[in-house]
C-alpha positions as a printed NumPy array, in Angstrom:
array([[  5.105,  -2.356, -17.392],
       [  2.663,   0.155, -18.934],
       [ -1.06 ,  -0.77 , -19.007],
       [ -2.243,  -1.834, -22.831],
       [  1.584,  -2.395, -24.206],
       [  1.124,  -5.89 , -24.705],
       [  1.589,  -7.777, -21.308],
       [ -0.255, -11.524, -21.372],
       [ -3.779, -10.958, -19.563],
       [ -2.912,  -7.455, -18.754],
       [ -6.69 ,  -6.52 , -17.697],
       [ -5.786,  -2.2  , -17.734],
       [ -5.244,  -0.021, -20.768],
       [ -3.633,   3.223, -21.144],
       [ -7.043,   5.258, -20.314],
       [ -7.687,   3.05 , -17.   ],
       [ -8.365,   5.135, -13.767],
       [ -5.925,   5.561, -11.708],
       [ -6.177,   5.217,  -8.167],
       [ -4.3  ,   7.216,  -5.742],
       [ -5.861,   7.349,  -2.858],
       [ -7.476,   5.223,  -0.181],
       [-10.534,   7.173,  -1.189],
       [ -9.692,   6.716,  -4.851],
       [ -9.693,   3.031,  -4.378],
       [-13.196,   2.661,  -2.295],
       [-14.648,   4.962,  -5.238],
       [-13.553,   2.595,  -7.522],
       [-13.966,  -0.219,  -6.155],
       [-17.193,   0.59 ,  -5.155],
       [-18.556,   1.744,  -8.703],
       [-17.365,  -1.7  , -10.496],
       [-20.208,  -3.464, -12.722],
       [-18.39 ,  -6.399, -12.971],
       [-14.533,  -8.209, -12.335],
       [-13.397,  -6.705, -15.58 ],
       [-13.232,  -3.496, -14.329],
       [-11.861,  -4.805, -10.392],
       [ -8.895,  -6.402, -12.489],
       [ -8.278,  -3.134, -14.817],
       [ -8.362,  -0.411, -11.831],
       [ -6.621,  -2.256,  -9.435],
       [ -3.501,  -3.148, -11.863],
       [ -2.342,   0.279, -11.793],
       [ -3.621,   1.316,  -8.433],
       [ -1.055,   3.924,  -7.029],
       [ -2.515,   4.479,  -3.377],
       [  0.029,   2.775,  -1.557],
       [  3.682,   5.209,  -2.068],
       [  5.9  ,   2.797,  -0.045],
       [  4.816,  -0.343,  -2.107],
       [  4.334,   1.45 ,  -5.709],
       [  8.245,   2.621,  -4.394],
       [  9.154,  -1.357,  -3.74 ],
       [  7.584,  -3.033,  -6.306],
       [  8.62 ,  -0.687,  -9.112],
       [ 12.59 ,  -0.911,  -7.529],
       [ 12.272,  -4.76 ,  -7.607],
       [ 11.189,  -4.128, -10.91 ],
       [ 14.032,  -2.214, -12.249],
       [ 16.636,  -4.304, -10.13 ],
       [ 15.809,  -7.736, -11.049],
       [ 16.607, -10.964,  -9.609],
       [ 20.075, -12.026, -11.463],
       [ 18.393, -15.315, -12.277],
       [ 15.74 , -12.933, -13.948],
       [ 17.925, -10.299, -15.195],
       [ 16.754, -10.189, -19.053],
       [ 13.018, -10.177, -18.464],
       [ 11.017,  -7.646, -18.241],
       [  9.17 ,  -7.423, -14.661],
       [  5.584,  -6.663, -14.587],
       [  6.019,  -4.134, -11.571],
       [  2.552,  -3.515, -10.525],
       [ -0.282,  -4.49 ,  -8.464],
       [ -1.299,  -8.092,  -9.032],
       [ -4.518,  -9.368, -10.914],
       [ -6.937, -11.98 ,  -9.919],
       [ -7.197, -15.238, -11.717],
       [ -9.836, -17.873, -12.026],
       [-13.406, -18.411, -13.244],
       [-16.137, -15.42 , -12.523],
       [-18.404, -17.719, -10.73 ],
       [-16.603, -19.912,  -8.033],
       [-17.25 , -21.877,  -6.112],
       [-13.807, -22.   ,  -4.136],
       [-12.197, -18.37 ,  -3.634],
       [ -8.358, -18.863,  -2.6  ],
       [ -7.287, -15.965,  -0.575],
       [ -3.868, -15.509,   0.513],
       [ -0.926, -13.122,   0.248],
       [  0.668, -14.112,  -3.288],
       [  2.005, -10.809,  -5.165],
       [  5.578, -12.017,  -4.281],
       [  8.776,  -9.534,  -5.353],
       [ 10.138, -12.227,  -7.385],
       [  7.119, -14.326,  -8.369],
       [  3.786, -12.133,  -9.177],
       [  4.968,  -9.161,  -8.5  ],
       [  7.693, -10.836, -12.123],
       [  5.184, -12.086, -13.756],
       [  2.097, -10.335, -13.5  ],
       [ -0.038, -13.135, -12.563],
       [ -0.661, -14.429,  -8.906],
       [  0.713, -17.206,  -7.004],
       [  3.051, -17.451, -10.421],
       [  6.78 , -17.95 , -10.77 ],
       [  8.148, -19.179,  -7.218],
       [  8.048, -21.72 ,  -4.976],
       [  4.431, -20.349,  -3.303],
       [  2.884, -20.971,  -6.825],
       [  4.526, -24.561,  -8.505],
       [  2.87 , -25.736,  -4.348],
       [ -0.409, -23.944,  -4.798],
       [ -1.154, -24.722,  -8.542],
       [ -0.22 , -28.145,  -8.103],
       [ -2.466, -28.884,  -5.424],
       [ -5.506, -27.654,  -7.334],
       [ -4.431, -29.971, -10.49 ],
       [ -4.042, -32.744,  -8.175],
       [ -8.144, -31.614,  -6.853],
       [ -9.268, -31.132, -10.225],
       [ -9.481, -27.05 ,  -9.925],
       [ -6.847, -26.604, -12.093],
       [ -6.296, -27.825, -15.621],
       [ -2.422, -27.761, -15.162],
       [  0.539, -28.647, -12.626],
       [  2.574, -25.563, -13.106],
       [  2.287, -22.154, -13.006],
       [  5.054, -20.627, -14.681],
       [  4.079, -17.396, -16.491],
       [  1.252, -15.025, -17.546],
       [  1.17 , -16.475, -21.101],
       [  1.158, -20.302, -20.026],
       [ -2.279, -21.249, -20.309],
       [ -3.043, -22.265, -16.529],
       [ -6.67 , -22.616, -16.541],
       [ -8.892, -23.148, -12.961],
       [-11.849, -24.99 , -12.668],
       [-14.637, -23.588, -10.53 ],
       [-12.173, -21.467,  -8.341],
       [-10.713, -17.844,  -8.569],
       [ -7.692, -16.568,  -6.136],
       [ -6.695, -13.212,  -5.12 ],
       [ -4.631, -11.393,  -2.901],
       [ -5.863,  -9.549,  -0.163],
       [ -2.943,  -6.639,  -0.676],
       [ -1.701,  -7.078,  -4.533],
       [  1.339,  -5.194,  -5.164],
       [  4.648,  -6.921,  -3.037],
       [  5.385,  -5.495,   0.508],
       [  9.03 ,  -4.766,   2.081],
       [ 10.066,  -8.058,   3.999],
       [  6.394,  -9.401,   3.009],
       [  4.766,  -7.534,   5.275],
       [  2.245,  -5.234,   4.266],
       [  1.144,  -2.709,   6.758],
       [ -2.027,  -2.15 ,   8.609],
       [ -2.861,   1.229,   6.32 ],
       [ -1.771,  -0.609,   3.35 ],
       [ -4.013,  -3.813,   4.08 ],
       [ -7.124,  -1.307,   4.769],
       [ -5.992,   0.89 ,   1.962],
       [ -6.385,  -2.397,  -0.683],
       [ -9.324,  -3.857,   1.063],
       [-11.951,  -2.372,  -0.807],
       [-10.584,  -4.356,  -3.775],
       [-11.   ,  -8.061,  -2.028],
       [-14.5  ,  -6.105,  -0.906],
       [-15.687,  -6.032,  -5.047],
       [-14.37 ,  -9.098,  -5.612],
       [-16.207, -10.807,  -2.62 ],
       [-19.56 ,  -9.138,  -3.531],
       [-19.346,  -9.569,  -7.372],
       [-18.36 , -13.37 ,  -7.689],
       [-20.207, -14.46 ,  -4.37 ],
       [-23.169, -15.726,  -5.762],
       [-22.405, -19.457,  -6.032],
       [-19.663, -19.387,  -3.85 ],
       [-19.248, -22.241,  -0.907],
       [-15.8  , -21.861,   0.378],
       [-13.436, -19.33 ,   1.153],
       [-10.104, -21.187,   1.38 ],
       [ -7.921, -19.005,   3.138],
       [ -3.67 , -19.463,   3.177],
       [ -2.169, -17.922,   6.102],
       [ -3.602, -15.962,   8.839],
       [ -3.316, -12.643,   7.242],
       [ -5.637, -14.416,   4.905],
       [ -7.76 , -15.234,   7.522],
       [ -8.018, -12.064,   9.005],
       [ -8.451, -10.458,   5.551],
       [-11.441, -12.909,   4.45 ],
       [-13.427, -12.424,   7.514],
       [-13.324,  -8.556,   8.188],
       [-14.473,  -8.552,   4.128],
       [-17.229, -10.878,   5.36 ],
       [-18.462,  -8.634,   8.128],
       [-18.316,  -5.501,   5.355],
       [-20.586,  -7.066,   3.467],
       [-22.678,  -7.614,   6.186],
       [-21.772, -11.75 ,   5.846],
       [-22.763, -13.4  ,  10.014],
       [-19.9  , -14.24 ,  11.27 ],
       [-19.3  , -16.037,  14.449],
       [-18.192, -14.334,  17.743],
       [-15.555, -14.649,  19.204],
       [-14.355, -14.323,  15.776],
       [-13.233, -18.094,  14.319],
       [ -9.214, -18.212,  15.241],
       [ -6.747, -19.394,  12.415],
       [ -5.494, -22.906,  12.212],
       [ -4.448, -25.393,   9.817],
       [ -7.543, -27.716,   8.729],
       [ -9.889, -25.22 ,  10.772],
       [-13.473, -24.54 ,   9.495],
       [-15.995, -22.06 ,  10.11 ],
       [-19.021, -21.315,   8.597],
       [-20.23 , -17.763,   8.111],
       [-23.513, -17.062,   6.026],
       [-23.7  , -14.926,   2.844],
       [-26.984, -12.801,   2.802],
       [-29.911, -14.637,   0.622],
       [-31.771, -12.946,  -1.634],
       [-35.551, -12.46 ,  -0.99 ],
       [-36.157, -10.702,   2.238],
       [-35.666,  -7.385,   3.363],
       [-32.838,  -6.151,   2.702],
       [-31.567,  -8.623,   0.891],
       [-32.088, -11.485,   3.381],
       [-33.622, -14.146,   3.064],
       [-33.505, -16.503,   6.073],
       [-30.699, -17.565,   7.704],
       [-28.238, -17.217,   4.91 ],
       [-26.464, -19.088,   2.738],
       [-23.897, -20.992,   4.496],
       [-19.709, -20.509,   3.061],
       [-16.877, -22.184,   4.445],
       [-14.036, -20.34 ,   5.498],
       [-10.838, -23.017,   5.38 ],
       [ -7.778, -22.288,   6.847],
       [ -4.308, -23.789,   5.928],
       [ -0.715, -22.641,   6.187],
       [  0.695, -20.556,   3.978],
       [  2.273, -21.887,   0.931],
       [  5.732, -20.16 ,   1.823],
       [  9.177, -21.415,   1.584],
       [  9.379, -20.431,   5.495],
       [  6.466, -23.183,   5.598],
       [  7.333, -25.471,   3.063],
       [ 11.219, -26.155,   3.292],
       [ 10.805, -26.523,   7.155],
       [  7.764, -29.427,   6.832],
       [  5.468, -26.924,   8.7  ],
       [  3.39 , -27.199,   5.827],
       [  3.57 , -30.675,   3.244],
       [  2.361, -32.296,   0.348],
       [ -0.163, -34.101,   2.443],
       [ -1.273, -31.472,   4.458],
       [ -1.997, -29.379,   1.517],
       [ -3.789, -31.612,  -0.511],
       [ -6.295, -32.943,   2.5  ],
       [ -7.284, -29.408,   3.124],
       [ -7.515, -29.207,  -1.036],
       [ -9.632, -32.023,  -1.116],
       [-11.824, -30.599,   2.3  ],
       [-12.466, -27.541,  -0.196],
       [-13.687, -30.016,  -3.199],
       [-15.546, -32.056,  -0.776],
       [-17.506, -28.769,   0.483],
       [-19.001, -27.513,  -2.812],
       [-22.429, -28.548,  -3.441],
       [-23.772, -29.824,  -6.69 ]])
């Protein structure tokens, strides 16, 4: 789908840069002022060939259940409030799900379990997340993918994870602020959310925290005030694990209702007033 031809939420438009490089992508990425312009660059990033080649196939393809929509077919968006206080991170830009409907952790199985844990916390103002246009609303959280566009198989690749870091790295320093948890879903997540950490020059624990469901670790964002932009021991962020939302987690029990929603409600439980 074209940037500025009418998608819901589409953040891009027709004159957007265009990234297509690794280098284009830090350049970018490094230059945003604000989300707005993470969202727009990033939705028609190009610096990954084998996944611009997947996700664009998918997109002509189709699912038969899906065969008369239209697929979005690019790198997934963001979604969520500016200034969170909860930042969901976990690999969401499914082939059939995001990666349809332009909007993350919407349209599959991943999404209706991930949406409707964050109604039933309060950080969402709906159940369901269905499609782009469908009004979902979140309350004091945002969510993004650490690599946005679908992999082959779901598995991204080392140069594309590094290639689409610098992305997560915007979005970490530019809504970070007011931030007390990083909730991260899967260990990819995990992985992804603390070598962002130690880029922005976060203190994180050694031997690096190892990924569990329920597991907490607290790393410390840089205060301002002091030299170099510290000022005393940091402000403290949870990173929470849990299992990915999946079907390969979900439909076996690895990961249920209840497990999902306690580590939900840790999250709530962690934000300060």
């Amino acid at each position: 789908m074209p940037p500025g031809t009418g998608w819901p939420l589409d953040p891009s438009a027709p004159g957007t840069p265009v990234a297509r490089t690794p280098a284009d992508v830090r350049r970018l990425a490094d230059g945003a002022a604000g989300l707005a312009q993470v969202q727009a660059a990033s939705a028609v990033c190009r610096a990954c060939p084998r996944l611009v080649e997947h996700r664009e196939a998918t997109a002509r393809a189709k699912r038969r259940a899906h065969a008369h929509e239209p697929y979005w077919g690019r790198p997934v968006p963001s979604l969520g409030v500016e200034d969170p206080r909860v930042l969901v991170v976990g690999l969401a830009p499914a082939a059939h799900g995001g990666n349809r409907t332009g909007r993350v952790f919407t349209g599959d199985s991943s999404g209706d379990w991930i949406v409707a844990a964050l109604h039933r916390a309060g950080l969402a103002d709906r159940a369901t997340s269905v499609h782009a246009a469908d009004g979902l609303a979140l309350h004091r959280t945002r969510i993004v993918a650490p690599v946005r566009c679908a992999p082959p198989d779901n598995r991204p690749s080392t140069t594309e994870r590094d290639t689409c870091a610098p992305w997560l790295d915007a979005e970490l320093r530019l809504c970070a602020a007011r931030l007390d948890v990083v909730l991260a879903l899967g260990a990819f997540a995990h992985a992804s959310a603390l070598a962002a950490a130690r880029r922005a020059g976060w203190d994180v624990p050694r031997p690096a925290p190892r990924f569990g469901h329920g597991a907490e670790a607290v790393l410390r964002a840089p205060s301002p005030g002091g030299p170099g932009g510290h000022g005393g021991p940091g402000r403290p962020v949870v990173l929470l694990d849990s299992y990915h939302v999946s079907r390969q987690n979900t439909a076996t029990g690895r990961l249920t209702r209840d497990m999902l929603d306690a580590v939900v409600a840790r999250a709530v439980a962690l934000v300060r007033s």
